[in-house]
CSV table of C-alpha atoms in Angstrom, one decimal:
chain,number,residue,atom,x,y,z
C,1,MET,CA,98.2,-29.2,-8.7
C,2,LEU,CA,100.9,-30.7,-10.8
C,3,ASP,CA,103.1,-28.1,-12.5
C,4,THR,CA,105.6,-29.3,-15.0
C,5,ALA,CA,108.2,-27.4,-17.1
C,6,PRO,CA,108.7,-28.3,-20.8
C,7,LEU,CA,111.7,-30.3,-22.0
C,8,ALA,CA,111.3,-28.5,-25.3
C,9,ILE,CA,108.9,-25.9,-26.5
C,10,VAL,CA,108.3,-24.0,-29.8
C,11,HIS,CA,106.0,-21.1,-30.1
C,12,SER,CA,104.1,-20.0,-33.3
C,13,GLY,CA,106.0,-17.5,-35.4
C,14,PRO,CA,104.5,-14.4,-37.2
C,15,ASP,CA,104.3,-16.3,-40.5
C,16,ASP,CA,102.4,-19.3,-39.0
C,17,ALA,CA,98.7,-19.7,-39.8
C,18,GLN,CA,96.2,-18.4,-37.3
C,19,ASP,CA,94.6,-20.9,-34.9
C,20,SER,CA,97.5,-23.3,-35.5
C,21,TYR,CA,100.7,-24.4,-33.8
C,22,PRO,CA,104.1,-25.4,-35.0
C,23,SER,CA,104.6,-28.9,-36.3
C,24,GLY,CA,106.3,-31.7,-34.4
C,25,SER,CA,109.3,-31.5,-36.7
C,26,SER,CA,110.2,-28.1,-35.2
C,27,LEU,CA,110.5,-29.8,-31.8
C,28,VAL,CA,112.7,-32.5,-33.2
C,29,THR,CA,115.0,-29.9,-34.7
C,30,GLN,CA,115.2,-28.0,-31.4
C,31,LEU,CA,116.0,-31.2,-29.5
C,32,GLN,CA,118.6,-32.2,-32.1
C,33,GLU,CA,120.4,-28.9,-31.8
C,34,ALA,CA,120.2,-28.9,-28.0
C,35,GLN,CA,121.6,-32.4,-27.9
C,36,ALA,CA,124.4,-31.7,-30.3
C,37,SER,CA,125.5,-28.5,-28.6
C,38,GLY,CA,125.4,-30.1,-25.1
C,39,ARG,CA,122.7,-27.8,-23.8
C,40,LEU,CA,120.7,-30.7,-22.3
C,41,ASP,CA,121.7,-31.6,-18.7
C,42,ASP,CA,121.8,-35.2,-17.5
C,43,ALA,CA,118.2,-35.2,-16.2
C,44,GLN,CA,116.9,-33.8,-19.5
C,45,ARG,CA,118.8,-36.4,-21.5
C,46,ALA,CA,117.5,-39.1,-19.1
C,47,TRP,CA,113.9,-38.0,-19.6
C,48,LEU,CA,114.4,-38.2,-23.4
C,49,SER,CA,115.8,-41.7,-23.0
C,50,LEU,CA,113.0,-42.8,-20.7
C,51,LEU,CA,110.3,-41.4,-23.1
C,52,ALA,CA,111.9,-43.0,-26.1
C,53,ARG,CA,111.8,-46.4,-24.4
C,54,THR,CA,108.3,-45.9,-23.0
C,55,GLY,CA,106.7,-45.3,-26.4
C,56,CYS,CA,103.3,-43.6,-26.4
C,57,GLY,CA,103.3,-42.0,-23.0
C,58,GLY,CA,100.4,-40.4,-21.2
C,59,GLY,CA,98.9,-37.0,-21.5
C,60,SER,CA,100.0,-36.3,-25.0
C,61,GLN,CA,97.0,-34.6,-26.3
C,62,GLY,CA,94.9,-32.9,-23.6
C,63,GLU,CA,92.6,-30.3,-25.2
C,64,GLY,CA,95.0,-29.5,-28.0
C,65,ARG,CA,95.9,-31.9,-30.8
C,66,SER,CA,98.9,-34.2,-30.4
C,67,VAL,CA,101.7,-34.4,-32.9
C,68,ALA,CA,100.8,-38.1,-32.9
C,69,ASP,CA,97.8,-37.1,-35.0
C,70,GLU,CA,100.3,-36.0,-37.7
C,71,GLU,CA,102.9,-38.8,-37.3
C,72,PRO,CA,101.2,-41.9,-35.8
C,73,SER,CA,103.5,-43.9,-33.5
C,74,SER,CA,104.0,-47.5,-34.2
C,75,SER,CA,105.2,-48.4,-30.7
C,76,GLY,CA,101.8,-49.9,-29.8
C,77,ALA,CA,102.1,-49.0,-26.1
C,78,SER,CA,100.6,-46.4,-23.8
C,79,GLY,CA,101.9,-45.6,-20.4
C,80,GLY,CA,103.8,-48.9,-20.3
C,81,ARG,CA,101.1,-51.1,-21.9
C,82,GLY,CA,102.3,-53.9,-24.2
C,83,VAL,CA,105.8,-54.1,-22.6
C,84,GLU,CA,107.3,-56.6,-20.2
C,85,HIS,CA,106.3,-56.0,-16.6
C,86,ALA,CA,109.9,-56.0,-15.3
C,87,ASP,CA,110.9,-53.3,-17.8
C,88,HIS,CA,107.9,-51.3,-16.9
C,89,ALA,CA,108.7,-51.5,-13.2
C,90,CYS,CA,112.3,-50.4,-13.9
C,91,ARG,CA,111.2,-47.4,-16.0
C,92,LEU,CA,108.6,-46.5,-13.3
C,93,ALA,CA,111.3,-46.5,-10.6
C,94,GLN,CA,113.6,-44.3,-12.8
C,95,ALA,CA,110.7,-41.9,-13.4
C,96,ARG,CA,110.1,-41.5,-9.7
C,97,LEU,CA,113.8,-40.7,-9.2
C,98,LEU,CA,113.7,-38.1,-12.0
C,99,ILE,CA,110.5,-36.5,-10.7
C,100,GLY,CA,112.4,-35.6,-7.5
C,101,GLY,CA,111.4,-38.0,-4.9
C,102,GLU,CA,115.1,-38.5,-3.9
C,103,PRO,CA,117.9,-36.2,-3.0
C,104,GLY,CA,119.8,-34.5,-5.8
C,105,GLY,CA,122.8,-36.8,-5.7
C,106,VAL,CA,120.6,-39.9,-6.0
C,107,ARG,CA,118.6,-38.3,-8.8
C,108,ASP,CA,121.7,-37.4,-10.7
C,109,ALA,CA,123.1,-40.9,-10.3
C,110,ALA,CA,119.8,-42.3,-11.6
C,111,ALA,CA,120.0,-40.0,-14.6
C,112,GLN,CA,123.5,-41.1,-15.3
C,113,SER,CA,122.5,-44.8,-15.2
C,114,MET,CA,119.8,-44.2,-17.8
C,115,LEU,CA,122.1,-42.5,-20.3
C,116,GLY,CA,123.4,-44.5,-23.2
C,117,ALA,CA,126.7,-44.0,-25.0
C,118,GLY,CA,125.2,-41.2,-27.0
C,119,GLY,CA,122.0,-39.2,-27.5
C,120,LEU,CA,119.0,-40.2,-29.6
C,121,ASP,CA,119.2,-40.1,-33.3
C,122,VAL,CA,116.6,-38.3,-35.4
C,123,ARG,CA,114.3,-41.3,-35.6
C,124,GLY,CA,114.4,-41.7,-31.8
C,125,LEU,CA,113.7,-38.0,-31.3
C,126,SER,CA,110.8,-38.2,-33.8
C,127,ARG,CA,109.4,-41.1,-31.9
C,128,VAL,CA,109.5,-39.1,-28.6
C,129,ALA,CA,107.8,-36.1,-30.3
C,130,SER,CA,105.2,-38.2,-32.1
C,131,ALA,CA,104.1,-39.9,-28.9
C,132,ASN,CA,104.4,-37.2,-26.3
C,133,ALA,CA,104.2,-33.7,-27.9
C,134,TYR,CA,101.3,-31.5,-26.8
C,135,GLY,CA,100.0,-28.8,-29.0
C,136,CYS,CA,97.5,-25.9,-28.5
C,137,SER,CA,96.5,-23.4,-31.1
C,138,SER,CA,96.2,-20.4,-28.7
C,139,GLN,CA,96.8,-19.1,-25.2
C,140,ASP,CA,93.9,-19.7,-22.8
C,141,PRO,CA,91.9,-16.4,-22.9
C,142,GLY,CA,90.9,-16.7,-19.2
C,143,LEU,CA,94.5,-17.0,-18.1
C,144,VAL,CA,95.6,-14.2,-20.3
C,145,ALA,CA,92.9,-11.9,-19.0
C,146,ALA,CA,93.8,-12.8,-15.4
C,147,GLY,CA,97.5,-12.0,-16.0
C,148,ARG,CA,98.6,-15.6,-15.6
C,149,ALA,CA,99.8,-16.2,-19.2
C,150,PRO,CA,101.4,-13.9,-21.8
C,151,ALA,CA,99.3,-12.6,-24.6
C,152,LEU,CA,101.3,-14.3,-27.3
C,153,PRO,CA,100.0,-14.7,-30.9
C,154,GLY,CA,99.3,-18.2,-32.1
C,155,GLY,CA,100.0,-21.4,-30.1
C,156,LEU,CA,102.8,-23.7,-29.2
C,157,VAL,CA,104.0,-27.3,-29.2
C,158,ALA,CA,106.0,-28.8,-26.4
C,159,ILE,CA,107.0,-31.9,-24.6
C,160,TYR,CA,106.2,-32.0,-20.9
C,161,PRO,CA,108.0,-35.2,-19.5
C,162,LEU,CA,106.1,-35.5,-16.3
C,163,PHE,CA,102.7,-34.8,-18.0
C,164,SER,CA,103.6,-37.4,-20.6
C,165,LEU,CA,103.5,-40.2,-17.9
C,166,LEU,CA,99.8,-39.6,-17.1
C,167,ASN,CA,97.4,-42.2,-18.5
C,168,HIS,CA,94.3,-41.5,-20.5
C,169,SER,CA,90.6,-41.8,-19.6
C,170,CYS,CA,87.5,-40.9,-21.5
C,171,SER,CA,86.2,-39.5,-18.3
C,172,PRO,CA,89.3,-38.0,-16.8
C,173,ASN,CA,89.6,-36.7,-13.2
C,174,ALA,CA,92.1,-34.0,-14.0
C,175,ALA,CA,92.3,-31.1,-16.5
C,176,CYS,CA,95.4,-29.5,-18.0
C,177,VAL,CA,96.1,-26.0,-19.2
C,178,VAL,CA,99.3,-24.3,-20.3
C,179,GLU,CA,100.3,-21.4,-18.1
C,180,GLY,CA,103.1,-19.2,-19.4
C,181,GLY,CA,104.8,-22.2,-21.0
C,182,ALA,CA,104.5,-24.6,-18.1
C,183,MET,CA,101.8,-27.3,-18.0
C,184,ALA,CA,99.4,-27.1,-15.0
C,185,VAL,CA,97.3,-30.2,-14.2
C,186,ARG,CA,94.6,-29.8,-11.6
C,187,ALA,CA,92.1,-32.2,-10.1
C,188,GLY,CA,88.8,-31.6,-11.7
C,189,CYS,CA,86.9,-33.5,-8.9
C,190,GLY,CA,87.6,-35.3,-5.7
C,191,ILE,CA,90.4,-37.9,-6.1
C,192,ALA,CA,90.9,-40.6,-3.4
C,193,ALA,CA,94.3,-41.4,-2.0
C,194,GLY,CA,96.0,-43.9,-4.3
C,195,GLU,CA,93.6,-43.3,-7.2
C,196,GLN,CA,95.3,-42.8,-10.6
C,197,LEU,CA,95.4,-39.3,-12.0
C,198,THR,CA,94.1,-39.3,-15.6
C,199,VAL,CA,93.8,-36.9,-18.4
C,200,SER,CA,92.3,-37.1,-21.9
C,201,TYR,CA,94.3,-37.6,-25.0
C,202,LEU,CA,91.3,-37.0,-27.3
C,203,GLY,CA,90.7,-33.2,-27.4
C,204,PRO,CA,87.3,-32.6,-29.0
C,205,ARG,CA,87.0,-36.3,-29.8
C,206,LEU,CA,86.3,-36.9,-26.1
C,207,MET,CA,82.7,-36.0,-27.0
C,208,ALA,CA,82.4,-38.8,-29.6
C,209,PRO,CA,80.7,-42.2,-29.2
C,210,VAL,CA,82.8,-45.1,-27.9
C,211,ASP,CA,83.7,-46.7,-31.3
C,212,ALA,CA,85.1,-43.4,-32.7
C,213,ARG,CA,87.1,-42.7,-29.5
C,214,ARG,CA,88.6,-46.2,-29.4
C,215,ALA,CA,89.4,-46.2,-33.1
C,216,HIS,CA,91.3,-42.9,-32.8
C,217,LEU,CA,93.2,-44.0,-29.7
C,218,GLU,CA,94.2,-47.3,-31.2
C,219,ARG,CA,95.2,-45.7,-34.5
C,220,THR,CA,97.2,-42.9,-32.9
C,221,TYR,CA,98.5,-44.3,-29.6
C,222,GLY,CA,98.3,-48.1,-30.2
C,223,PHE,CA,95.9,-49.1,-27.4
C,224,VAL,CA,92.2,-50.0,-27.0
C,225,CYS,CA,90.8,-47.8,-24.2
C,226,GLY,CA,89.3,-49.8,-21.3
C,227,CYS,CA,88.3,-46.9,-19.0
C,228,ASP,CA,85.0,-47.1,-17.1
C,229,ARG,CA,83.2,-44.9,-19.7
C,230,CYS,CA,84.3,-47.1,-22.6
C,231,ALA,CA,83.5,-50.3,-20.7
C,232,PHE,CA,80.0,-49.0,-20.0
C,233,GLU,CA,79.2,-47.8,-23.5
C,234,ALA,CA,80.7,-50.9,-25.2
C,235,GLY,CA,78.5,-53.1,-23.0
C,236,LEU,CA,75.2,-51.3,-23.7
C,237,PRO,CA,72.4,-53.5,-24.9
C,238,PRO,CA,72.3,-53.7,-28.7
C,239,SER,CA,69.1,-51.7,-28.9
C,240,LEU,CA,70.5,-48.7,-27.0
C,241,ALA,CA,74.0,-49.0,-28.6
C,242,ASP,CA,72.4,-48.9,-32.1
C,243,PHE,CA,70.3,-46.0,-31.1
C,244,VAL,CA,73.3,-44.0,-29.8
C,245,ALA,CA,75.3,-44.8,-33.0
C,246,GLN,CA,72.4,-43.8,-35.2
C,247,ALA,CA,71.8,-40.6,-33.2
C,248,ALA,CA,75.4,-39.6,-33.6
C,249,LEU,CA,75.2,-40.1,-37.3
C,250,THR,CA,72.0,-38.1,-37.4
C,251,GLY,CA,73.7,-35.4,-35.6
C,252,GLU,CA,76.4,-35.1,-38.2
C,253,GLN,CA,73.8,-35.1,-41.0
C,254,LEU,CA,71.7,-32.5,-39.1
C,255,ALA,CA,74.8,-30.3,-38.6
C,256,ALA,CA,75.2,-29.9,-42.4
C,257,ALA,CA,71.4,-29.4,-42.9
C,258,SER,CA,71.2,-26.9,-40.1
C,259,GLY,CA,74.2,-24.9,-41.4
C,260,GLU,CA,72.6,-24.7,-44.9
C,261,ALA,CA,69.2,-23.8,-43.4
C,262,HIS,CA,70.5,-21.0,-41.3
C,263,ALA,CA,72.7,-19.7,-44.1
C,264,LYS,CA,69.7,-19.6,-46.4
C,265,LYS,CA,67.4,-18.3,-43.7
C,266,ASP,CA,65.2,-21.3,-44.3
C,267,ALA,CA,63.0,-21.2,-41.2
C,268,ASN,CA,61.0,-24.4,-42.0
C,269,THR,CA,64.2,-26.5,-42.3
C,270,ALA,CA,65.7,-24.9,-39.3
C,271,SER,CA,62.6,-25.6,-37.3
C,272,TYR,CA,62.6,-29.2,-38.4
C,273,VAL,CA,66.2,-29.6,-37.4
C,274,ASP,CA,65.5,-28.1,-33.9
C,275,ARG,CA,62.5,-30.4,-33.4
C,276,MET,CA,64.5,-33.5,-34.4
C,277,LEU,CA,67.2,-32.6,-31.9
C,278,VAL,CA,64.7,-32.3,-29.0
C,279,GLU,CA,63.0,-35.6,-30.0
C,280,THR,CA,66.2,-37.5,-30.3
C,281,ARG,CA,67.5,-36.3,-26.9
C,282,ALA,CA,64.1,-37.2,-25.3
C,283,GLU,CA,64.2,-40.7,-26.8
C,284,LEU,CA,67.8,-41.2,-25.5
C,285,HIS,CA,66.6,-40.4,-22.0
C,286,ALA,CA,63.6,-42.7,-22.3
C,287,ARG,CA,65.6,-45.6,-23.6
C,288,ALA,CA,68.3,-45.1,-20.9
C,289,ALA,CA,65.7,-45.1,-18.2
C,290,ARG,CA,64.4,-48.5,-19.4
C,291,VAL,CA,67.8,-50.2,-19.6
C,292,ARG,CA,68.6,-52.9,-17.1
C,293,LEU,CA,72.2,-53.1,-15.9
C,294,GLY,CA,74.0,-56.1,-14.6
C,295,ASN,CA,76.5,-55.6,-11.8
C,296,GLY,CA,76.4,-51.9,-12.2
C,297,TRP,CA,77.2,-52.1,-15.9
C,298,ALA,CA,75.3,-52.9,-19.1
C,299,SER,CA,76.5,-56.5,-19.1
C,300,PRO,CA,75.1,-60.0,-18.5
C,301,GLY,CA,74.8,-60.9,-14.8
C,302,ILE,CA,72.6,-59.9,-11.9
C,303,VAL,CA,69.8,-57.7,-12.9
C,304,ASP,CA,69.5,-54.5,-10.9
C,305,GLU,CA,67.0,-51.7,-11.0
C,306,PRO,CA,66.2,-50.3,-14.4
C,307,GLY,CA,67.8,-47.1,-15.5
C,308,VAL,CA,71.4,-45.8,-15.9
C,309,SER,CA,73.0,-43.7,-13.2
C,310,LEU,CA,73.4,-39.9,-13.5
C,311,LEU,CA,77.1,-40.4,-14.3
C,312,GLN,CA,76.3,-43.0,-17.1
C,313,LEU,CA,73.6,-40.8,-18.5
C,314,SER,CA,76.1,-37.9,-18.6
C,315,TRP,CA,78.5,-40.1,-20.6
C,316,LEU,CA,75.8,-40.9,-23.1
C,317,GLU,CA,74.9,-37.2,-23.4
C,318,CYS,CA,78.5,-36.3,-24.1
C,319,SER,CA,78.8,-39.1,-26.7
C,320,LEU,CA,76.0,-37.3,-28.6
C,321,TRP,CA,77.6,-33.9,-28.2
C,322,THR,CA,77.0,-33.0,-31.9
C,323,LEU,CA,73.3,-33.0,-31.1
C,324,THR,CA,73.6,-30.9,-28.0
C,325,ARG,CA,75.8,-28.4,-29.7
C,326,LEU,CA,73.3,-28.0,-32.5
C,327,GLN,CA,70.5,-27.6,-30.0
C,328,LEU,CA,72.4,-24.8,-28.3
C,329,ASP,CA,73.5,-23.1,-31.5
C,330,ALA,CA,70.0,-23.2,-33.0
C,331,CYS,CA,68.9,-20.9,-30.2
C,332,GLY,CA,71.2,-18.1,-31.4
C,333,GLY,CA,71.0,-15.2,-28.9
C,334,ASP,CA,67.9,-16.6,-27.3
C,335,LEU,CA,69.6,-19.1,-25.0
C,336,ASP,CA,67.7,-20.8,-22.2
C,337,PRO,CA,69.8,-20.9,-19.1
C,338,GLU,CA,68.3,-24.3,-18.1
C,339,GLN,CA,69.1,-25.8,-21.5
C,340,VAL,CA,72.8,-24.6,-21.3
C,341,ALA,CA,72.9,-25.8,-17.6
C,342,SER,CA,71.9,-29.3,-18.7
C,343,ALA,CA,74.7,-29.4,-21.2
C,344,ARG,CA,77.2,-28.0,-18.8
C,345,GLU,CA,76.3,-30.5,-16.1
C,346,ALA,CA,76.9,-33.5,-18.4
C,347,VAL,CA,80.3,-32.1,-19.4
C,348,GLU,CA,81.1,-31.2,-15.8
C,349,VAL,CA,80.6,-34.8,-14.8
C,350,THR,CA,82.5,-36.2,-17.8
C,351,ALA,CA,85.4,-33.8,-18.2
C,352,PRO,CA,85.6,-31.4,-15.2
C,353,GLY,CA,87.8,-28.4,-15.7
C,354,SER,CA,88.0,-28.8,-19.4
C,355,ASP,CA,87.9,-25.9,-21.8
C,356,LEU,CA,84.4,-27.0,-22.8
C,357,HIS,CA,83.3,-27.1,-19.2
C,358,ALA,CA,84.5,-23.5,-18.6
C,359,SER,CA,83.0,-22.4,-21.9
C,360,LEU,CA,79.6,-23.8,-21.2
C,361,ALA,CA,79.6,-22.3,-17.7
C,362,ALA,CA,80.3,-18.8,-19.2
C,363,ARG,CA,77.6,-19.3,-21.8
C,364,GLU,CA,75.1,-20.3,-19.1
C,365,LEU,CA,75.9,-17.1,-17.2
C,366,LEU,CA,75.5,-15.0,-20.3
C,367,ALA,CA,72.1,-16.6,-20.9
C,368,ALA,CA,71.0,-16.1,-17.3
C,369,ALA,CA,72.2,-12.4,-17.4
C,370,SER,CA,70.3,-11.8,-20.6
C,371,LEU,CA,67.2,-13.3,-19.1
C,372,ALA,CA,67.5,-11.1,-16.0
C,373,ARG,CA,67.8,-8.0,-18.1
C,374,VAL,CA,64.3,-8.5,-19.7
C,375,ALA,CA,62.6,-10.0,-16.6
C,376,ARG,CA,59.4,-8.2,-15.6
C,377,GLY,CA,57.4,-8.5,-12.4
C,378,ARG,CA,58.5,-9.6,-8.9
C,379,ARG,CA,58.2,-13.4,-9.5
C,380,GLU,CA,59.9,-13.3,-12.8
C,381,ARG,CA,62.8,-11.2,-11.5
C,382,ALA,CA,63.3,-13.4,-8.5
C,383,SER,CA,63.4,-16.5,-10.8
C,384,ALA,CA,65.9,-14.8,-13.1
C,385,GLN,CA,68.1,-13.7,-10.2
C,386,GLY,CA,68.1,-17.3,-8.9
C,387,ALA,CA,69.2,-18.6,-12.3
C,388,LEU,CA,71.9,-15.9,-12.4
C,389,ARG,CA,73.3,-16.9,-8.9
C,390,ALA,CA,73.3,-20.6,-9.9
C,391,ALA,CA,75.1,-19.8,-13.2
C,392,ALA,CA,77.7,-17.6,-11.4
C,393,GLU,CA,78.4,-20.4,-8.9
C,394,ALA,CA,78.8,-22.8,-11.8
C,395,VAL,CA,81.4,-20.5,-13.3
C,396,GLY,CA,83.2,-20.4,-10.0
C,397,ASP,CA,83.3,-24.2,-9.9
C,398,ALA,CA,84.4,-24.6,-13.5
C,399,TYR,CA,87.1,-21.9,-13.2
C,400,GLY,CA,88.3,-23.4,-9.9
C,401,ALA,CA,88.8,-26.8,-11.6
C,402,ARG,CA,90.5,-25.2,-14.6
C,403,TYR,CA,92.4,-22.2,-13.2
C,404,GLY,CA,92.7,-22.8,-9.5
C,405,ASP,CA,91.2,-21.2,-6.4
C,406,ALA,CA,92.3,-17.7,-7.5
C,407,CYS,CA,89.6,-17.7,-10.2
C,408,THR,CA,86.7,-19.0,-8.2
C,409,ALA,CA,85.4,-15.6,-7.2
C,410,GLY,CA,86.3,-11.9,-7.0
C,411,GLU,CA,88.7,-10.2,-9.4
C,412,GLY,CA,90.3,-13.4,-10.5
C,413,MET,CA,87.0,-14.9,-11.7
C,414,ALA,CA,85.8,-11.6,-13.2
C,415,ALA,CA,89.0,-11.2,-15.3
C,416,ALA,CA,89.0,-14.8,-16.5
C,417,LEU,CA,85.3,-14.7,-17.3
C,418,CYS,CA,85.6,-11.4,-19.2
C,419,GLY,CA,88.5,-12.8,-21.2
C,420,ASN,CA,86.6,-16.0,-22.1
C,421,LEU,CA,83.5,-14.0,-23.2
C,422,LEU,CA,85.5,-11.7,-25.4
C,423,ALA,CA,87.3,-14.6,-27.0
C,424,ARG,CA,83.9,-16.2,-27.9
C,425,GLY,CA,82.7,-13.1,-29.7
C,426,VAL,CA,80.8,-11.4,-27.0
C,427,GLY,CA,81.1,-7.6,-27.2
C,428,ALA,CA,83.1,-5.7,-24.6
C,429,ALA,CA,80.1,-3.8,-23.2
C,430,ALA,CA,78.0,-7.0,-23.0
C,431,ALA,CA,80.9,-8.9,-21.4
C,432,ASP,CA,81.5,-6.2,-18.8
C,433,TRP,CA,77.8,-6.1,-18.0
C,434,CYS,CA,77.6,-9.8,-17.6
C,435,VAL,CA,80.5,-9.9,-15.2
C,436,GLU,CA,79.0,-7.1,-13.2
C,437,GLN,CA,75.7,-9.0,-12.9
C,438,ALA,CA,77.5,-12.1,-11.8
C,439,THR,CA,79.5,-10.2,-9.2
C,440,ARG,CA,76.3,-8.7,-7.8
C,441,ALA,CA,74.5,-12.0,-7.7
C,442,LEU,CA,77.3,-13.7,-5.8
C,443,ALA,CA,77.5,-10.7,-3.4
C,444,VAL,CA,73.8,-11.0,-2.6
C,445,GLU,CA,74.2,-14.8,-2.0
C,446,GLU,CA,77.1,-14.2,0.4
C,447,GLY,CA,75.2,-11.5,2.3
C,448,ALA,CA,72.1,-13.5,2.6
């Protein structure tokens, strides 16, 4: 786990709108005042200098919304892209010293060498905030329930220097969450020695098709993403690429139609929308199974066996998240655990440990617990208990990736799960009952 303290942090005030966080200008004001009064030590001032010269750094957005969404940076770089190699190597060496890889005296000397004659002006501070500020609109309910974060109203905006050095991927191998003001970054999956640690800058846009993701990253951070997921989707055969783009557009149109239909209690339109969702998803799978990939990717070259890999299919599923979300929402309270599990598995592969991953795991458990409640007959009850155990294990995996080992089972998982269910509108009695069923299912599994 990577745990990094903020260089500057501003919490929402009592007069701020609900489900929002302070603007980036409040960070600039705080940094300006701290700089003028001498409250910043040499290392903090050196971090500011480094981030100002780096431009759009890493990890600026995570699952919140970056201040760069409000004030686009014009630096045209990300994590050192678009700058001279020698300067990048120099800044990387300075960052390593500041991180703490050297004794304090060496680190302090490095900080001193990075400091200019004076601090940054307002424009420089604004550039740092624009490119590196992280904002979230609320405290994570699972951490609050588990006692790992204070129950503060509203959200926060902050600059986490070390976190800002992480590069972006549309299929990140790490997840981030704010714990009591500090930023915790955990590996969401196995990461090989020497492999780069990546996070997402996109927030909810991570579940958009490649063109939308790339356009936002280029507009906001100044680079065209070349991660494995983007390379795969950008290289799809035209027939499949066009289908994915049209399906995404259809999803947006169906979202509006579905909302109106359910609001008007129009069963015919709602049924049509649901049927279209099922048919579109089935067609995606069929087309993906017929694709021939060259050299492991959808590009010219040696022709391999037809069909995309499970990883690649999960990427395509997530690029059509609007459809999947509609399909789940259309079920209302009659959720099918297998249907939710399918969505959760795609997100687990694409963005392990993300808020959406944890949310879908909790939703899968709720669906399985509801199914177990109405199960009749020995065979039906056995099947329902199996689904309940699988869902409880999925929650443990998701919470382990997001919150750490303390929340994979036992009281830690129970508290985090209950907090997440309550935050998503589940009644207190239903949430407690769901947690109790999950605890029993896991106890049976361990005793078997």
